[in-house]
PDB file of C-alpha atoms in Angstrom:
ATOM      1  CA  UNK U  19       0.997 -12.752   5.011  1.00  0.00           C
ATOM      2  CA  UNK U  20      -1.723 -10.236   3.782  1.00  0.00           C
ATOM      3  CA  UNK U  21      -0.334  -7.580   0.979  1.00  0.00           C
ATOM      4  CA  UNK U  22      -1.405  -4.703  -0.457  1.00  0.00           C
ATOM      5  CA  UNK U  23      -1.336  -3.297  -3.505  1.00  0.00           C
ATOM      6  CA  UNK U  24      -2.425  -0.183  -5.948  1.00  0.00           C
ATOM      7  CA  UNK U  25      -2.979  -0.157  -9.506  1.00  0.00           C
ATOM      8  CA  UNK U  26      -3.432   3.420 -11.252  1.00  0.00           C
ATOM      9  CA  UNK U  27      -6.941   3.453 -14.060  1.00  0.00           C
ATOM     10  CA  UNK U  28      -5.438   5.671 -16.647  1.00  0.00           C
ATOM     11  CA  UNK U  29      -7.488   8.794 -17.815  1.00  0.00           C
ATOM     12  CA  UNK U  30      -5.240  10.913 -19.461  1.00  0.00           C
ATOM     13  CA  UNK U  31      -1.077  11.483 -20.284  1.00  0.00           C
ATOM     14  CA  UNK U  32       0.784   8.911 -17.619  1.00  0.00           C
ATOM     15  CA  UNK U  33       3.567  10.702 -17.744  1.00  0.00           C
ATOM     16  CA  UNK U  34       2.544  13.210 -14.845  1.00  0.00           C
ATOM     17  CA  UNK U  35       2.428   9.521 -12.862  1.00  0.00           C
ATOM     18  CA  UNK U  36       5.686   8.696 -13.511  1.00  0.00           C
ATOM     19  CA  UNK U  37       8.221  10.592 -11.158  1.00  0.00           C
ATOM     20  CA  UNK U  38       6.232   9.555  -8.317  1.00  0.00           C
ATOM     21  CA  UNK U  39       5.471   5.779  -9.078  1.00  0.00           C
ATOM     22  CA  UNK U  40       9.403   5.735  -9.968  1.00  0.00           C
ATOM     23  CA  UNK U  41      10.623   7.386  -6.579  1.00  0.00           C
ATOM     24  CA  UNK U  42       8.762   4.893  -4.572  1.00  0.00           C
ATOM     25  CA  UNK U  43       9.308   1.836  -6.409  1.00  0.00           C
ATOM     26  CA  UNK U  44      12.193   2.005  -8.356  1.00  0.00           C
ATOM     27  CA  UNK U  45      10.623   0.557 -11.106  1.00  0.00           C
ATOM     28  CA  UNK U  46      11.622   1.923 -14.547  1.00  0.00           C
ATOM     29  CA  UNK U  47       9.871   4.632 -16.751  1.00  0.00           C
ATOM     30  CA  UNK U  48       8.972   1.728 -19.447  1.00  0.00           C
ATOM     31  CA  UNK U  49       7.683  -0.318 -16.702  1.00  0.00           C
ATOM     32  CA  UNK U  50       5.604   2.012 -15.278  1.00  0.00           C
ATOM     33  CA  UNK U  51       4.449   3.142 -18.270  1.00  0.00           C
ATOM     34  CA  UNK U  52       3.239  -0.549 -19.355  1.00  0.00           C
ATOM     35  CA  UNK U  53       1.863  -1.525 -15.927  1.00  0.00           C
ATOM     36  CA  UNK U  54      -0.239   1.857 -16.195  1.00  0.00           C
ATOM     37  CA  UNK U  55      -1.362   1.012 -19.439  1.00  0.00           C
ATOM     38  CA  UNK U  56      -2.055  -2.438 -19.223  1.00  0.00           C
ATOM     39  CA  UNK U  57      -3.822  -1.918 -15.669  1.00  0.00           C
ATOM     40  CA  UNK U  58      -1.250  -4.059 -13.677  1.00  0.00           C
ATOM     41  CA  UNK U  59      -0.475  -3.858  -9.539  1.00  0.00           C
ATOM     42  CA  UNK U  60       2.291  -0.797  -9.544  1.00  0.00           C
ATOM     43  CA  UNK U  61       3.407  -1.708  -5.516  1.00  0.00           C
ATOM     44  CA  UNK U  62       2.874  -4.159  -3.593  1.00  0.00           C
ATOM     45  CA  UNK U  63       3.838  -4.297   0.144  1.00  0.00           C
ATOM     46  CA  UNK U  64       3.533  -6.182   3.084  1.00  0.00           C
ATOM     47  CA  UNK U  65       0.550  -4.967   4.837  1.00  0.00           C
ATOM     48  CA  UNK U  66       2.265  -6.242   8.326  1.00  0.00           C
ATOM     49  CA  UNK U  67       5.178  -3.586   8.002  1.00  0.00           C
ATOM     50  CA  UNK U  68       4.191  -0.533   9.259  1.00  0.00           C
ATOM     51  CA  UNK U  69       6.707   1.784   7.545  1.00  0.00           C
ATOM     52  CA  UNK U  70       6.187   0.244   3.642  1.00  0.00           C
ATOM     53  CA  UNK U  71       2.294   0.868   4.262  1.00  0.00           C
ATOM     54  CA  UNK U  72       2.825   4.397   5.023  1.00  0.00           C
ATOM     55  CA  UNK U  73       5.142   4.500   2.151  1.00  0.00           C
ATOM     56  CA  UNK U  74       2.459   3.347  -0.198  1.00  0.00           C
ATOM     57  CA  UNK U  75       0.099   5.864   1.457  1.00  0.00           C
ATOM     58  CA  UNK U  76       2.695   8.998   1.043  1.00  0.00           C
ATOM     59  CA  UNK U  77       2.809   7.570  -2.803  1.00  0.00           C
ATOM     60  CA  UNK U  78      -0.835   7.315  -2.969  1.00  0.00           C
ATOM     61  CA  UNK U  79      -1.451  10.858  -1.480  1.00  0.00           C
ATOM     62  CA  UNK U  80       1.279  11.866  -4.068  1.00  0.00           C
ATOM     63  CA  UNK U  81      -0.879  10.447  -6.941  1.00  0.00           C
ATOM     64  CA  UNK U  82      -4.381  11.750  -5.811  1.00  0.00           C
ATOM     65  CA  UNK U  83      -2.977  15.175  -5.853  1.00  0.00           C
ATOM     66  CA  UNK U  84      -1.861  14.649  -9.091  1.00  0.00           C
ATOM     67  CA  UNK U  85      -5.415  13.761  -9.843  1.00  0.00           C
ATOM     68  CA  UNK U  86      -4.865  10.111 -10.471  1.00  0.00           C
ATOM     69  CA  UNK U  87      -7.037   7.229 -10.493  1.00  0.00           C
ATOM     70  CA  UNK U  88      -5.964   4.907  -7.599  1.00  0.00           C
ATOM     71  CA  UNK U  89      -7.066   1.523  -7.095  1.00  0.00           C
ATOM     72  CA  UNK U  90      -6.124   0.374  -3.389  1.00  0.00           C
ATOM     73  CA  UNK U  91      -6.462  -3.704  -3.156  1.00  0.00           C
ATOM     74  CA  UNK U  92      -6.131  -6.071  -0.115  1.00  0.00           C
ATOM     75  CA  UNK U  93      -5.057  -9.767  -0.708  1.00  0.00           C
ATOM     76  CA  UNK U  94      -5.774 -12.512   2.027  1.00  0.00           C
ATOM     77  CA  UNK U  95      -3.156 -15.380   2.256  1.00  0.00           C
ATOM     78  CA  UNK U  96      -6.078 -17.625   2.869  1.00  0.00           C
ATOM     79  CA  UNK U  97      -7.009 -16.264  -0.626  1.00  0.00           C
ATOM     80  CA  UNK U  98      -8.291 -18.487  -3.846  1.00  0.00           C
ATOM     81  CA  UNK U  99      -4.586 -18.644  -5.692  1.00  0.00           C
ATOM     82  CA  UNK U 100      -1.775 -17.740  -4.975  1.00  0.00           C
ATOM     83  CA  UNK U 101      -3.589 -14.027  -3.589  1.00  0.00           C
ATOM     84  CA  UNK U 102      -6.601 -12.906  -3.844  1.00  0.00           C
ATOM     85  CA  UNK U 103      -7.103  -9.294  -4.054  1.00  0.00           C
ATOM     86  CA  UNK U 104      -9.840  -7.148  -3.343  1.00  0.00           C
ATOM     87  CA  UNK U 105     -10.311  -3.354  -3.808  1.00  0.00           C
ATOM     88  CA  UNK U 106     -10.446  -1.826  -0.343  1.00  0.00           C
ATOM     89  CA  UNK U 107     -11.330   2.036   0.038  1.00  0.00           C
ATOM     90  CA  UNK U 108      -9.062   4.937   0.252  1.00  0.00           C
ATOM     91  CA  UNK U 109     -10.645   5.048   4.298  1.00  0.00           C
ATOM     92  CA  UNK U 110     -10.195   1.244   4.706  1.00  0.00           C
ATOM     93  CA  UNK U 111      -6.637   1.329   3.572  1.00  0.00           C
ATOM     94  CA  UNK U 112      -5.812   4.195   6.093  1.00  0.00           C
ATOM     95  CA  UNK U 113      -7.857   2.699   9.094  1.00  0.00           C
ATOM     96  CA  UNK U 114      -5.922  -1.069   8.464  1.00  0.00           C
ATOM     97  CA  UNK U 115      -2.448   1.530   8.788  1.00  0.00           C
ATOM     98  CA  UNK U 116      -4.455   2.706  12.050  1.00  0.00           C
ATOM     99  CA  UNK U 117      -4.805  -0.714  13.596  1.00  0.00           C
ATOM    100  CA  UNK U 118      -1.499  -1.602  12.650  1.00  0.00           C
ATOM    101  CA  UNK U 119       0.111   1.367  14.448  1.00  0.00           C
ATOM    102  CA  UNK U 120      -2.186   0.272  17.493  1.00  0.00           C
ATOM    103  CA  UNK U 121      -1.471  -3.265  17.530  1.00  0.00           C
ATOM    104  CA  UNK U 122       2.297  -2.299  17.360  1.00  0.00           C
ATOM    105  CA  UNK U 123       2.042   0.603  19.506  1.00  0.00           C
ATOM    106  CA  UNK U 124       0.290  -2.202  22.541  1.00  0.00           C
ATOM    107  CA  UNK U 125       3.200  -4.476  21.989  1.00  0.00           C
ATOM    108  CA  UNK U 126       6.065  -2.135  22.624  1.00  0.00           C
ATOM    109  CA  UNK U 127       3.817  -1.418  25.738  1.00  0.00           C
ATOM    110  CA  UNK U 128       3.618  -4.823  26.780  1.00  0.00           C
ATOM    111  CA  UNK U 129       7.297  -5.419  26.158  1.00  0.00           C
ATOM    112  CA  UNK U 130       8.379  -2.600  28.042  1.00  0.00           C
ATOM    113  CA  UNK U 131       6.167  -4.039  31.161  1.00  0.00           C
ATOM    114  CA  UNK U 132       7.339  -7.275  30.503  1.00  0.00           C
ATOM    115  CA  UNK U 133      10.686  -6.278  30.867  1.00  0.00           C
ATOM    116  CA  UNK U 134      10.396  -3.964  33.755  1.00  0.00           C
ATOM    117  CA  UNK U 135       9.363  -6.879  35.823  1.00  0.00           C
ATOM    118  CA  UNK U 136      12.766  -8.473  35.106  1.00  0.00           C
TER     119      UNK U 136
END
C-alpha cells in the first residue's frame, strides 16, 4: 500500500493553519500546533482511495491559499523501513490523483462490459 502524506515548513504564526489542518484531520489544536512546529507528517492517506486523496488535495489547496509551506511526500511499501517517503511535487501529487481516477474510471468500464455479457 503506497501513502501519502504532507507536512507544513513553518514561516510565520501557525495559527492561520490551524482551522483547516483541524477540519480535515480531526486532529487537535495542540497537536497540530506541535506537528507544525516540530516538522512532523500532518495527514497521511491511502494513496489507492480516490476520495481521501482529493481530500488531502482540497486541504492542501486550502493551505496554499493561506500562503503555507506544503511539503507533499510519497511512500513506497517496497520502501527501506517501515515507509519510505519522498517529497513529490505539487504537479506529481495531482497527476498520481489523475491516474488514479483513470485507472478507476477503466475498471467501472470493464465491469460494466463484463457484466453486460451476462
Amino acid at each position: 500500500m503506497s501513502t501519502m502524506a504532507i507536512k507544513i515548513l513553518p514561516d510565520g504564526p501557525v495559527s492561520k493553519y490551524i482551522v483547516p489542518i483541524r477540519k480535515s484531520t480531526g486532529l487537535g489544536i495542540t497537536d497540530i500546533k506541535n506537528k507544525i512546529e516540530n516538522k512532523d507528517l500532518l495527514a497521511e492517506t491511502d494513496a489507492d482511495d480516490i476520495d481521501e486523496m482529493e481530500n488531502l488535495k482540497d486541504l492542501v489547496d486550502d493551505l496554499i491559499k493561506l500562503g503555507a509551506n506544503v511539503k507533499i511526500f510519497d511512500s513506497d511499501e517496497f520502501g527501506q523501513g517501515t515507509f519510505n517517503y519522498q517529497e513529490i511535487s505539487y504537479e506529481e501529487f495531482k497527476n498520481n490523483i489523475g491516474r488514479l481516477k483513470e485507472i478507476l474510471e477503466e475498471l467501472q468500464d470493464y465491469d460494466d462490459a463484463v457484466s453486460d455479457e451476462d
